[in-house]
Structures are given as C-alpha cells and as structure tokens.
Short mmCIF file of C-alpha atoms and ligand atoms in Angstrom, two decimals:
data_model
loop_
_atom_site.label_atom_id
_atom_site.label_comp_id
_atom_site.label_asym_id
_atom_site.label_seq_id
_atom_site.Cartn_x
_atom_site.Cartn_y
_atom_site.Cartn_z
CA UNK J 1 36.42 20.76 71.39
CA UNK J 2 34.23 18.14 69.83
CA UNK J 3 34.67 14.53 70.75
CA UNK J 4 34.69 11.61 68.35
CA UNK J 5 33.39 8.07 68.55
CA UNK J 6 33.94 5.05 66.30
CA UNK J 7 31.77 1.95 66.14
CA UNK J 8 33.29 -1.19 64.60
CA UNK J 9 30.78 -3.92 63.83
CA UNK J 10 31.14 -7.70 63.64
CA UNK J 11 28.45 -10.32 63.10
CA UNK J 12 24.92 -10.23 61.80
CA UNK J 13 22.33 -7.64 60.73
CA UNK J 14 21.13 -7.44 64.30
CA UNK J 15 24.53 -6.07 65.29
CA UNK J 16 24.56 -3.74 62.27
CA UNK J 17 21.22 -2.39 63.48
CA UNK J 18 22.44 -2.04 67.04
CA UNK J 19 25.60 -0.27 65.89
CA UNK J 20 23.40 2.33 64.21
CA UNK J 21 21.62 2.76 67.54
CA UNK J 22 24.94 3.12 69.37
CA UNK J 23 26.00 5.85 66.90
CA UNK J 24 22.71 7.65 67.50
CA UNK J 25 23.15 7.46 71.28
CA UNK J 26 26.67 8.87 70.97
CA UNK J 27 25.55 11.69 68.67
CA UNK J 28 22.83 12.56 71.15
CA UNK J 29 25.44 13.09 73.87
CA UNK J 30 27.57 15.31 71.65
CA UNK J 31 29.99 13.02 69.87
CA UNK J 32 30.83 13.14 66.17
CA UNK J 33 31.07 9.78 64.43
CA UNK J 34 34.31 8.94 62.66
CA UNK J 35 35.73 5.81 61.10
CA UNK J 36 39.28 6.70 62.05
CA UNK J 37 40.18 5.12 65.40
CA UNK J 38 43.27 7.33 65.65
CA UNK J 39 41.14 10.41 66.09
CA UNK J 40 38.57 8.76 68.30
CA UNK J 41 37.91 9.41 71.98
CA UNK J 42 35.68 6.36 72.33
CA UNK J 43 35.89 3.19 70.27
CA UNK J 44 33.18 0.56 70.35
CA UNK J 45 33.74 -3.00 69.22
CA UNK J 46 30.28 -4.42 68.65
CA UNK J 47 31.11 -8.10 68.69
CA UNK J 48 29.88 -11.50 67.56
CA UNK J 49 30.61 -14.92 68.98
CA UNK J 50 28.72 -17.25 66.67
CA UNK J 51 31.88 -18.92 65.38
CA UNK J 52 35.40 -19.12 66.73
CA UNK J 53 36.93 -16.88 64.05
CA UNK J 54 34.99 -13.94 65.47
CA UNK J 55 36.98 -14.02 68.74
CA UNK J 56 40.35 -14.09 66.95
CA UNK J 57 39.40 -10.97 64.99
CA UNK J 58 38.28 -9.17 68.13
CA UNK J 59 41.53 -10.03 69.98
CA UNK J 60 43.52 -8.61 67.08
CA UNK J 61 41.52 -5.39 67.15
CA UNK J 62 41.84 -5.06 70.92
CA UNK J 63 45.62 -5.22 70.51
CA UNK J 64 45.46 -2.37 67.99
CA UNK J 65 43.25 -0.33 70.28
CA UNK J 66 45.75 -0.59 73.14
CA UNK J 67 48.04 1.66 71.11
CA UNK J 68 45.32 4.24 70.56
CA UNK J 69 44.56 4.13 74.25
CA UNK J 70 48.21 4.64 75.21
CA UNK J 71 48.57 7.46 72.68
CA UNK J 72 45.45 9.49 73.46
CA UNK J 73 43.53 7.85 76.27
CA UNK J 74 40.86 6.48 73.95
CA UNK J 75 38.09 4.74 75.87
CA UNK J 76 37.40 1.18 74.80
CA UNK J 77 33.91 -0.21 74.97
CA UNK J 78 33.06 -3.73 73.98
CA UNK J 79 29.42 -4.51 73.25
CA UNK J 80 27.56 -7.35 71.51
CA UNK J 81 27.40 -11.09 71.86
CA UNK J 82 31.07 -11.80 72.62
CA UNK J 83 30.97 -9.18 75.38
CA UNK J 84 27.77 -10.70 76.71
CA UNK J 85 29.27 -14.20 76.67
CA UNK J 86 32.64 -13.35 78.22
CA UNK J 87 31.64 -10.55 80.58
CA UNK J 88 34.22 -9.69 83.24
CA UNK J 89 36.51 -12.51 82.07
CA UNK J 90 37.68 -10.26 79.25
CA UNK J 91 39.36 -7.98 81.79
CA UNK J 92 41.91 -10.67 82.67
CA UNK J 93 43.41 -10.52 79.20
CA UNK J 94 42.53 -6.94 78.37
CA UNK J 95 42.50 -4.89 81.58
CA UNK J 96 42.37 -1.68 79.55
CA UNK J 97 38.79 -2.24 78.38
CA UNK J 98 36.60 0.41 80.03
CA UNK J 99 33.10 -0.92 79.47
CA UNK J 100 31.77 -4.40 78.68
CA UNK J 101 28.07 -4.73 77.88
CA UNK J 102 25.57 -6.93 76.10
CA UNK J 103 23.43 -5.23 73.51
CA UNK J 104 20.25 -5.32 75.59
CA UNK J 105 22.01 -2.71 77.74
CA UNK J 106 23.12 -0.22 75.09
CA UNK J 107 20.65 2.43 76.25
CA UNK J 108 22.81 2.66 79.40
CA UNK J 109 25.90 3.75 77.43
CA UNK J 110 25.73 7.43 78.50
CA UNK J 111 25.56 6.50 82.21
CA UNK J 112 28.41 4.02 81.83
CA UNK J 113 30.66 6.56 80.08
CA UNK J 114 29.90 9.10 82.78
CA UNK J 115 30.95 6.63 85.46
CA UNK J 116 34.22 5.94 83.71
CA UNK J 117 34.88 9.65 83.28
CA UNK J 118 34.16 10.35 86.94
CA UNK J 119 36.53 7.55 87.97
CA UNK J 120 39.20 8.99 85.71
CA UNK J 121 38.79 12.49 87.17
CA UNK J 122 39.08 11.11 90.69
CA UNK J 123 42.12 9.12 89.70
CA UNK J 124 43.79 12.17 88.20
CA UNK J 125 43.06 14.14 91.37
CA UNK J 126 44.59 11.30 93.37
CA UNK J 127 41.27 10.69 95.06
CA UNK J 128 40.47 7.23 93.75
CA UNK J 129 40.94 4.89 96.66
CA UNK J 130 41.21 1.89 94.43
CA UNK J 131 44.20 2.69 92.26
CA UNK J 132 43.02 0.37 89.54
CA UNK J 133 41.01 1.87 86.72
CA UNK J 134 37.31 1.41 87.12
CA UNK J 135 35.38 -0.69 84.68
CA UNK J 136 31.69 -0.98 83.98
CA UNK J 137 30.37 -4.46 83.20
CA UNK J 138 26.69 -4.74 82.21
CA UNK J 139 25.66 -8.20 81.09
CA UNK J 140 22.40 -8.62 83.02
CA UNK J 141 19.04 -9.19 81.37
CA UNK J 142 15.82 -7.33 81.89
CA UNK J 143 12.60 -9.18 81.29
CA UNK J 144 11.35 -6.09 79.58
CA UNK J 145 11.95 -5.13 75.99
CA UNK J 146 14.95 -2.87 75.50
CA UNK J 147 13.87 0.74 74.94
CA UNK J 148 13.24 1.54 71.27
CA UNK J 149 15.90 3.76 69.79
CA UNK J 150 14.92 5.28 66.51
CA UNK J 151 18.22 5.37 64.68
CA UNK J 152 19.15 6.76 61.35
CA UNK J 153 20.71 3.84 59.57
CA UNK J 154 23.90 3.50 57.62
CA UNK J 155 22.16 4.69 54.52
CA UNK J 156 18.96 6.50 53.70
CA UNK J 157 17.53 3.73 51.52
CA UNK J 158 17.20 0.73 53.81
CA UNK J 159 15.83 0.92 57.34
CA UNK J 160 16.20 -2.16 59.48
CA UNK J 161 13.63 -2.76 62.13
CA UNK J 162 13.99 -5.22 65.00
CA UNK J 163 10.68 -7.05 65.38
CA UNK J 164 11.87 -9.35 68.14
CA UNK J 165 14.80 -10.23 70.34
CA UNK J 166 16.27 -13.54 71.45
CA UNK J 167 15.81 -17.15 70.47
CA UNK J 168 14.14 -20.14 72.12
CA UNK J 169 15.23 -22.77 69.63
CA UNK J 170 18.47 -24.00 71.13
CA UNK J 171 19.84 -25.57 67.98
CA UNK J 172 22.54 -27.70 69.59
CA UNK J 173 25.48 -25.99 67.82
CA UNK J 174 24.37 -22.43 68.48
CA UNK J 175 25.44 -19.92 71.12
CA UNK J 176 22.86 -17.27 70.21
CA UNK J 177 20.14 -18.32 72.72
CA UNK J 178 22.72 -18.07 75.51
CA UNK J 179 23.84 -14.56 74.60
CA UNK J 180 20.58 -13.08 73.30
CA UNK J 181 18.17 -14.52 75.86
CA UNK J 182 14.59 -15.70 75.32
CA UNK J 183 12.27 -14.56 72.54
CA UNK J 184 10.35 -11.31 73.00
CA UNK J 185 8.34 -9.58 70.30
CA UNK J 186 7.32 -6.00 69.69
CA UNK J 187 3.59 -5.28 69.40
CA UNK J 188 2.39 -5.04 65.79
CA UNK J 189 0.86 -1.59 66.06
CA UNK J 190 4.17 -0.13 67.16
CA UNK J 191 5.99 -1.79 64.25
CA UNK J 192 3.45 -0.65 61.68
CA UNK J 193 3.66 2.92 62.97
CA UNK J 194 7.43 2.84 62.85
CA UNK J 195 7.40 1.45 59.30
CA UNK J 196 4.97 4.22 58.24
CA UNK J 197 7.45 6.76 59.57
CA UNK J 198 10.28 5.17 57.60
CA UNK J 199 8.28 5.16 54.38
CA UNK J 200 7.32 8.79 55.00
CA UNK J 201 10.99 9.66 55.51
CA UNK J 202 11.69 8.15 52.09
CA UNK J 203 13.22 4.78 52.94
CA UNK J 204 12.72 2.35 50.06
CA UNK J 205 13.42 -0.90 51.82
CA UNK J 206 12.40 -2.13 55.24
CA UNK J 207 14.34 -5.03 56.65
CA UNK J 208 12.64 -6.94 59.46
CA UNK J 209 15.04 -8.51 61.93
CA UNK J 210 14.76 -11.26 64.52
CA UNK J 211 16.62 -14.49 65.21
CA UNK J 212 13.48 -16.31 64.19
CA UNK J 213 11.20 -13.84 62.39
CA UNK J 214 8.41 -16.26 61.68
CA UNK J 215 7.79 -17.13 65.30
CA UNK J 216 6.83 -13.45 65.58
CA UNK J 217 3.90 -12.98 67.91
CA UNK J 218 4.75 -15.40 70.70
CA UNK J 219 3.46 -13.75 73.85
CA UNK J 220 1.35 -11.21 71.92
CA UNK J 221 -2.34 -11.33 70.95
CA UNK J 222 -3.78 -13.98 68.61
CA UNK J 223 -3.87 -11.61 65.63
CA UNK J 224 -0.27 -10.61 65.91
CA UNK J 225 1.27 -13.26 63.66
CA UNK J 226 4.12 -12.93 61.18
CA UNK J 227 1.74 -13.32 58.23
CA UNK J 228 -0.50 -10.54 59.57
CA UNK J 229 2.49 -8.32 60.24
CA UNK J 230 3.70 -8.78 56.66
CA UNK J 231 0.24 -8.00 55.33
CA UNK J 232 -0.13 -4.89 57.51
CA UNK J 233 3.25 -3.61 56.37
CA UNK J 234 2.50 -4.33 52.72
CA UNK J 235 -0.73 -2.33 53.13
CA UNK J 236 1.23 0.83 53.94
CA UNK J 237 0.96 3.18 51.00
CA UNK J 238 4.09 3.93 49.01
CA UNK J 239 6.71 2.34 46.82
CA UNK J 240 9.02 0.22 48.96
CA UNK J 241 10.19 -3.35 49.54
CA UNK J 242 9.94 -5.49 52.65
CA UNK J 243 12.68 -8.02 53.45
CA UNK J 244 13.12 -10.22 56.51
CA UNK J 245 15.76 -12.40 58.15
CA UNK J 246 15.85 -15.09 59.37
CA UNK J 247 12.84 -17.37 59.22
CA UNK J 248 12.99 -20.91 60.62
CA UNK J 249 11.89 -23.66 58.21
CA UNK J 250 9.83 -25.34 60.94
CA UNK J 251 7.75 -22.20 61.53
CA UNK J 252 7.24 -21.36 57.84
CA UNK J 253 3.47 -21.63 57.79
CA UNK J 254 1.29 -21.45 54.67
CA UNK J 255 -0.21 -18.11 55.67
CA UNK J 256 3.27 -16.56 55.47
CA UNK J 257 3.83 -18.02 52.00
CA UNK J 258 0.41 -16.67 50.94
CA UNK J 259 1.20 -13.22 52.30
CA UNK J 260 4.43 -13.10 50.27
CA UNK J 261 2.74 -14.47 47.14
CA UNK J 262 -0.06 -11.88 47.34
CA UNK J 263 2.11 -8.81 47.88
CA UNK J 264 4.73 -7.74 45.39
CA UNK J 265 6.06 -5.32 48.02
CA UNK J 266 7.48 -8.32 49.85
CA UNK J 267 10.83 -9.14 48.27
CA UNK J 268 11.17 -12.19 46.02
CA UNK J 269 14.10 -13.39 48.08
CA UNK J 270 13.57 -15.73 50.99
CA UNK J 271 16.26 -17.06 53.28
CA UNK J 272 15.51 -20.62 54.41
CA UNK J 273 18.38 -21.85 56.60
CA UNK J 274 18.97 -25.54 55.87
CA UNK J 275 21.98 -26.21 58.16
CA UNK J 276 22.14 -29.86 57.03
CA UNK J 277 20.43 -32.03 54.43
CA UNK J 278 20.59 -35.16 56.56
CA UNK J 279 17.54 -36.00 58.66
CA UNK J 280 19.80 -37.67 61.25
CA UNK J 281 22.07 -34.62 61.56
CA UNK J 282 19.05 -32.28 61.62
CA UNK J 283 17.72 -34.28 64.55
CA UNK J 284 21.05 -34.03 66.38
CA UNK J 285 21.00 -30.30 65.65
CA UNK J 286 17.49 -30.05 67.16
CA UNK J 287 16.20 -28.33 64.03
CA UNK J 288 12.70 -29.80 64.10
CA UNK J 289 12.33 -30.85 60.43
CA UNK J 290 13.45 -33.66 58.12
CA UNK J 291 15.16 -33.53 54.73
CA UNK J 292 11.82 -34.23 53.03
CA UNK J 293 9.86 -31.63 55.00
CA UNK J 294 12.50 -29.06 54.13
CA UNK J 295 12.42 -29.88 50.42
CA UNK J 296 8.62 -29.74 50.44
CA UNK J 297 8.78 -26.26 51.91
CA UNK J 298 11.22 -25.05 49.25
CA UNK J 299 9.08 -26.59 46.50
CA UNK J 300 5.98 -24.94 47.90
CA UNK J 301 7.71 -21.55 48.05
CA UNK J 302 8.91 -21.90 44.47
CA UNK J 303 5.57 -23.03 43.10
CA UNK J 304 3.48 -20.39 44.90
CA UNK J 305 5.86 -17.47 44.44
CA UNK J 306 7.10 -17.27 40.85
CA UNK J 307 10.61 -15.80 40.54
CA UNK J 308 11.40 -16.31 44.21
CA UNK J 309 15.11 -16.68 44.96
CA UNK J 310 15.85 -18.98 47.86
CA UNK J 311 19.03 -18.55 49.91
CA UNK J 312 20.34 -20.55 52.84
CA UNK J 313 22.87 -21.20 55.61
CA UNK J 314 24.68 -24.54 55.80
CA UNK J 315 27.04 -26.05 58.37
CA UNK J 316 29.41 -28.86 57.37
CA UNK J 317 31.19 -31.19 59.78
CA UNK J 318 28.66 -31.16 62.60
CA UNK J 319 29.72 -33.79 65.21
CA UNK J 320 29.11 -37.31 63.88
CA UNK J 321 28.37 -36.19 60.30
CA UNK J 322 29.31 -39.11 58.01
CA UNK J 323 30.30 -38.80 54.36
CA UNK J 324 26.89 -40.16 53.43
CA UNK J 325 25.11 -37.60 55.58
CA UNK J 326 27.19 -34.82 54.05
CA UNK J 327 26.14 -36.09 50.63
CA UNK J 328 22.52 -35.61 51.72
CA UNK J 329 23.40 -31.93 52.13
CA UNK J 330 24.83 -31.84 48.58
CA UNK J 331 21.65 -33.55 47.40
CA UNK J 332 19.39 -30.90 48.96
CA UNK J 333 21.61 -28.16 47.51
CA UNK J 334 21.17 -29.68 44.05
CA UNK J 335 17.40 -29.96 44.44
CA UNK J 336 16.69 -26.67 46.22
CA UNK J 337 18.83 -24.66 43.76
CA UNK J 338 19.78 -21.80 46.03
CA UNK J 339 20.67 -18.44 44.55
CA UNK J 340 23.36 -18.10 47.19
CA UNK J 341 24.32 -19.87 50.37
CA UNK J 342 26.34 -18.95 53.44
CA UNK J 343 28.43 -22.02 54.13
CA UNK J 344 30.34 -22.67 57.34
CA UNK J 345 32.51 -25.30 58.94
CA UNK J 346 31.06 -26.36 62.27
CA UNK J 347 32.71 -24.35 65.02
CA UNK J 348 32.63 -25.64 68.58
CA UNK J 349 30.93 -23.26 71.04
CA UNK J 350 31.54 -23.91 74.72
CA UNK J 351 28.31 -24.27 76.63
CA UNK J 352 26.26 -25.66 73.74
CA UNK J 353 25.08 -29.28 73.58
CA UNK J 354 27.01 -30.11 70.42
CA UNK J 355 30.27 -29.13 72.09
CA UNK J 356 29.83 -32.19 74.33
CA UNK J 357 28.88 -34.57 71.53
CA UNK J 358 31.08 -37.45 70.45
CA UNK J 359 32.39 -37.67 66.92
CA UNK J 360 33.85 -34.16 66.56
CA UNK J 361 35.13 -34.00 62.99
CA UNK J 362 38.72 -33.14 62.16
CA UNK J 363 39.47 -29.88 60.41
CA UNK J 364 40.83 -31.55 57.30
CA UNK J 365 37.51 -33.33 56.67
CA UNK J 366 35.50 -30.18 57.39
CA UNK J 367 37.62 -28.17 54.98
CA UNK J 368 37.27 -30.78 52.26
CA UNK J 369 33.47 -30.87 52.67
CA UNK J 370 33.20 -27.09 52.71
CA UNK J 371 35.27 -26.91 49.57
CA UNK J 372 33.09 -29.43 47.73
CA UNK J 373 29.93 -27.69 48.89
CA UNK J 374 31.17 -24.27 47.78
CA UNK J 375 32.07 -25.59 44.30
CA UNK J 376 28.65 -27.11 43.83
CA UNK J 377 26.86 -23.98 45.04
CA UNK J 378 29.00 -21.70 42.86
CA UNK J 379 28.06 -23.77 39.83
CA UNK J 380 24.36 -23.51 40.70
CA UNK J 381 24.59 -19.76 41.41
CA UNK J 382 26.16 -19.34 37.96
CA UNK J 383 23.40 -21.32 36.26
CA UNK J 384 20.66 -19.35 38.01
CA UNK J 385 22.36 -16.09 37.19
CA UNK J 386 22.26 -16.95 33.49
CA UNK J 387 18.48 -17.18 33.66
CA UNK J 388 18.35 -13.37 33.93
CA UNK J 389 19.81 -12.94 30.42
CA UNK J 390 17.66 -10.57 28.33
CA UNK J 391 15.09 -10.00 31.09
CA UNK J 392 13.85 -6.62 32.19
CA UNK J 393 14.17 -6.26 35.96
CA UNK J 394 12.86 -3.61 38.31
CA UNK J 395 15.75 -2.63 40.56
CA UNK J 396 16.36 -0.35 43.52
CA UNK J 397 19.37 1.90 42.88
CA UNK J 398 21.84 2.06 45.77
CA UNK J 399 24.37 4.47 44.29
CA UNK J 400 27.70 4.31 42.48
CA UNK J 401 29.27 0.86 42.46
CA UNK J 402 32.19 0.59 44.85
CA UNK J 403 34.30 -1.41 42.43
CA UNK J 404 33.40 0.42 39.25
CA UNK J 405 32.66 4.08 39.84
CA UNK J 406 31.27 4.55 36.33
CA UNK J 407 28.40 2.21 37.10
CA UNK J 408 25.42 2.38 39.42
CA UNK J 409 24.83 -0.55 41.73
CA UNK J 410 21.31 -1.77 42.29
CA UNK J 411 19.42 -4.83 43.49
CA UNK J 412 16.45 -6.76 42.15
CA UNK J 413 13.58 -7.80 44.39
CA UNK J 414 15.27 -11.21 44.38
CA UNK J 415 18.37 -9.48 45.82
CA UNK J 416 20.59 -9.94 42.77
CA UNK J 417 23.16 -7.17 42.24
CA UNK J 418 22.76 -5.36 38.91
CA UNK J 419 25.30 -2.82 37.59
CA UNK J 420 24.38 -0.37 34.86
CA UNK J 421 25.39 3.06 33.54
CA UNK J 422 23.23 5.87 34.80
CA UNK J 423 23.12 9.19 36.59
CA UNK J 424 23.84 9.14 40.32
CA UNK J 425 20.63 11.13 40.87
CA UNK J 426 18.81 7.81 40.39
CA UNK J 427 20.04 6.71 43.82
CA UNK J 428 17.14 5.54 45.97
CA UNK J 429 14.79 5.07 43.02
CA UNK J 430 13.21 2.02 41.45
CA UNK J 431 14.06 1.78 37.74
CA UNK J 432 13.86 -0.84 34.98
CA UNK J 433 17.04 -2.38 33.65
CA UNK J 434 17.49 -4.81 30.78
CA UNK J 435 20.03 -7.52 31.64
CA UNK J 436 22.72 -7.95 28.98
CA UNK J 437 25.42 -9.90 30.76
CA UNK J 438 25.24 -12.43 33.57
CA UNK J 439 28.18 -13.26 35.80
CA UNK J 440 27.84 -15.52 38.82
CA UNK J 441 27.42 -12.81 41.47
CA UNK J 442 26.68 -9.74 39.36
CA UNK J 443 24.42 -8.89 36.44
CA UNK J 444 25.13 -6.08 33.98
CA UNK J 445 22.42 -4.20 32.18
CA UNK J 446 21.14 -0.99 30.66
CA UNK J 447 18.49 1.42 31.77
CA UNK J 448 15.17 1.09 29.90
CA UNK J 449 11.87 2.99 30.26
N1 SAH Y 1 18.89 -16.96 63.82
C1 SAH Y 1 19.46 -17.07 62.56
C2 SAH Y 1 20.95 -16.82 62.53
C3 SAH Y 1 21.80 -17.70 63.31
S1 SAH Y 1 23.52 -17.41 63.18
C4 SAH Y 1 19.06 -18.41 62.00
O1 SAH Y 1 18.68 -19.29 62.74
O2 SAH Y 1 19.09 -18.53 60.79
C5 SAH Y 1 23.81 -17.51 61.45
C6 SAH Y 1 24.32 -18.82 60.96
O3 SAH Y 1 25.54 -19.15 61.57
C7 SAH Y 1 23.44 -20.01 61.25
O4 SAH Y 1 22.37 -20.10 60.38
C8 SAH Y 1 24.40 -21.16 61.11
O5 SAH Y 1 24.47 -21.62 59.79
C9 SAH Y 1 25.72 -20.54 61.48
N2 SAH Y 1 26.20 -21.04 62.78
C10 SAH Y 1 25.62 -20.89 63.99
N3 SAH Y 1 26.33 -21.53 64.93
C11 SAH Y 1 27.38 -22.11 64.30
C12 SAH Y 1 28.47 -22.93 64.72
N4 SAH Y 1 28.62 -23.28 65.99
N5 SAH Y 1 29.36 -23.33 63.78
C13 SAH Y 1 29.23 -22.98 62.50
N6 SAH Y 1 28.22 -22.23 62.04
C14 SAH Y 1 27.30 -21.79 62.92
FE1 SF4 Y 2 20.78 -20.26 66.65
FE2 SF4 Y 2 18.97 -21.97 65.90
FE3 SF4 Y 2 18.23 -19.78 67.22
FE4 SF4 Y 2 19.11 -19.57 64.73
S1 SF4 Y 2 17.26 -20.64 65.39
S2 SF4 Y 2 19.71 -18.31 66.46
S3 SF4 Y 2 20.63 -21.19 64.61
S4 SF4 Y 2 19.46 -21.47 68.05
FE1 F3S Y 3 26.86 -13.02 66.10
FE2 F3S Y 3 25.29 -12.32 68.03
FE3 F3S Y 3 24.52 -12.01 65.55
S1 F3S Y 3 26.58 -14.10 68.01
S2 F3S Y 3 25.54 -13.68 64.51
S3 F3S Y 3 26.19 -10.97 66.49
S4 F3S Y 3 23.24 -12.57 67.25
#
C-alpha cells in the first residue's frame, strides 16, 4: 500500500523552497504527497520563529496532529527555524513528536525516518529496552553547504533557487542568524547551470533566495559578486524573469543597480527592507545605514530604473522607539512611496540583543503605530495602483484566479497582480494586457496583441 506524506509550511520563501525539497525527498523514498493530514502517514511542520505568533500557530497545529497520531500512528516531524531554535526542549511539551530537525539537515530525513521505524518495530516486538518512544533530534550545523536537492517546485512557472544560506548581520531584533547560522554562498557556475536547466524545463521566473542576497559572494572568488551573478543569469537565452529576496540596503552597491537597469529580464520590483525610518532606531537595530542614506538609495533606484516598484519591511515599536522616531518612519514611507510593505509590531525574541534592551514598548502603543502605518501605506498603494490606468503591461499568466474563476491571474514585472479574461491555455505565457480598472491590490484589464 502506498504511503502518504504532508508538508505544512510556515515562514518565508526559504521555507517554501525547503518544503519543496522535503516533498521531493519523500517522493524519492516512495511516499505520495497529500494535503490531507487525516490520510497521512508522515506530517511535516516546516516552522518559522521570526515572530512570536509563529510559535502559537505551531502549538495549535501540534495539538491537532496528536489526534491524527492517536488515530493512525501518523509520524510527526518538525523541521525549520522553530525546530532548530527549540531542539529537544519541544519534547517536554510534545513528547509525541518523532523527529526534530533544522533545515540544514533535511537531506537526513530518510535515515531519521528509518531509525524511528526500526524503534517502533522493536517496541512492537517488545524488544525495545527503553520503553519510551525513540526520537531523532538533529539540530547540529555542518560547516559545509547542505547538499543540493533539485526539487520540482509548487508550480511549473516559478523556480526558486537558494543562492546562499545564513546571515551574519545580527540585526538586534532578529533570531534568524541564530537559527540559520553564518553566511555561505553557492559558487556562481553551479547557479548559472542550474538556472539554465530551469529555463530549459520551461520555468518562466527564477527567484533567487538568501537572507541577504546582495552580500552574495562572500568567501567565493573576486568575480563572484551579486551584480555579476545577475548579469550571468540575465545572459541566459530565453524569455524569463529574475527576482530576488532579500537585499540589504547597506550592501546595495551601484553595480547591482546598473545590472538591474541594463537587463529587462530582471524584474522591476525591488524589496528594500527599511525596518525603521529613524537613524537612532536604525543604529539600535544595528542596520548599518541612516535615514538619509536609505532615502538616497531609493531615489537612486527610482531614477536609474524607470517603472521600478519598491517594496519594504517595517517594524514598529522597537525598544525605545519614541513617537517622534516613529514619525520618521511615516516620513520615509511618504517619501519612498512603496508599492507594498510588510509591516510588523516588534516581537521580542529571546537570545537577541533587543530582548535585553530597556524601553520595551507596550502593546497598545505598538498596535496604534501599526494601525497608523498601515493606513498611510494603503493610501499610497492605492495612489500608485491608479498610475497603471490605461497602460499596456506585459504580464506572466499564472492560471485561473482563485477568487474569480472566470478570470486569469497574472503579474507584471513590477509584481502587481492583474486579472483579465482569457483562455487557461495562456498559463505560463507572457502576454500584453491593457489596464482598465485599478484597485489598491489588484488591476483589471483586457488582453491585447
Ligand atoms: N533576511 C531578510 C528577512 C528577515 S525576516 C531581511 O533581512 O530582509 C523578515 C522580516 O521580519 C524582517 O525584514 C523584519 O521586518 C521582520 N522581523 C524580523 N525579526 C522581527 C522581530 N523580532 N519582530 C518583528 N518583526 C521582525
Ligand atoms: Fe535578520 Fe537582519 Fe539577517 Fe535580515 S539581515 S535575516 S533582519 S539579522
Ligand atoms: Fe522564519 Fe526562518 Fe524564514 S525564522 S522567516 S522561516 S528564515
């Protein structure tokens, strides 16, 4: 009888990418992938720990999984950053978890499952000396790069490609460097070859992933820089788009801006995480730039790359943030005119520097600031959306819209969602659409030649 596995993903694109790899590993050892945990023999929770809310969600899910385990002996495997951070500690609360591992260890999944199965067989035969169920906990680091696993991704249009692992920045609020280890980058030749394969297979979008994409090349040869990588990828023949997340404003060198400007294959959407608009708060966050340097960078991007859409991440209520400092953030938001922004209330992460800082802000103040920030950004997103009125945009068709089955959903190079009527055979193609109606988050248009 065939066995089923489910992978549930939390967190960022890196986890999405690693979930695809986990699915591939499971398929390779004979499992079918299902989304229904009630018919699953193995359920993976691929977890995040960047903010507190992530843990609450995972605890809820683990409760649900206990029932599946009791009903049909489903194995429970917890991978990702929360697993890496908590390690064995998780077993105190959830002794029914079988395997706990950080994502640098996912290639060891088959071995780990085998161990658990052997322990179960012994237990059933009454031969397990230790009556307790065995667990496998793998949260160690290798200095080496994790083995490359060529996964088929969630869809056949976008392939995501990890160009580096880890982070050396230690922004004072952030847990990522503690759970993802130090920066390591993949040699350029390997990445270019992999990208060529993806283009040959018909992928239309290549998403480059790293915690800090534009420090690509640390530890590699002099020529292996992010700008050179972008250029080499843009030189690959074929019709496709290159996207990347996330760059760090401090490392956004002119050669990278030039590479984007020169190559229309590089998407006109650049994520430039602000975090705060106050130079004082930025310093406390250890971000390595000032308000003015940040604004200069955004201005440079906008002047050298016409039609570029800038997006960002912002944290409100960092320890010690005054009303005035928060208003600096609003000021940058007004000047930078982001297409969209991911906006968060500061969330305390044990083990980070900011967790120890004085002046932790109460929830009420954080909520109020977040609310004001979101209203301002929504207004700006609406204004920018209106600028598309009447324009003809080249879009990549992703398939029928989830909300409105009559329409096809697509995205512009600037990452704006465009819905239009058309045949589903257009999926995976670039087409031209004339924009007739602009709503804040979605544009509506019609197919043109
Ligand atoms: N390496 C990427 C992603 C980091 S995590 C980058 O540097 O852009 C994604 C976002 O989560 C961050 O940009 C930040 O805005 C937010 N974040 C990280 N730690 C946080 C915390 N402790 N509280 C609230 N938001 C946080
Ligand atoms: Fe976290 Fe900063 Fe590294 Fe991003 S750059 S992962 S915010 S420490
Ligand atoms: Fe979360 Fe880990 Fe990504 S903490 S945001 S899944 S790197």
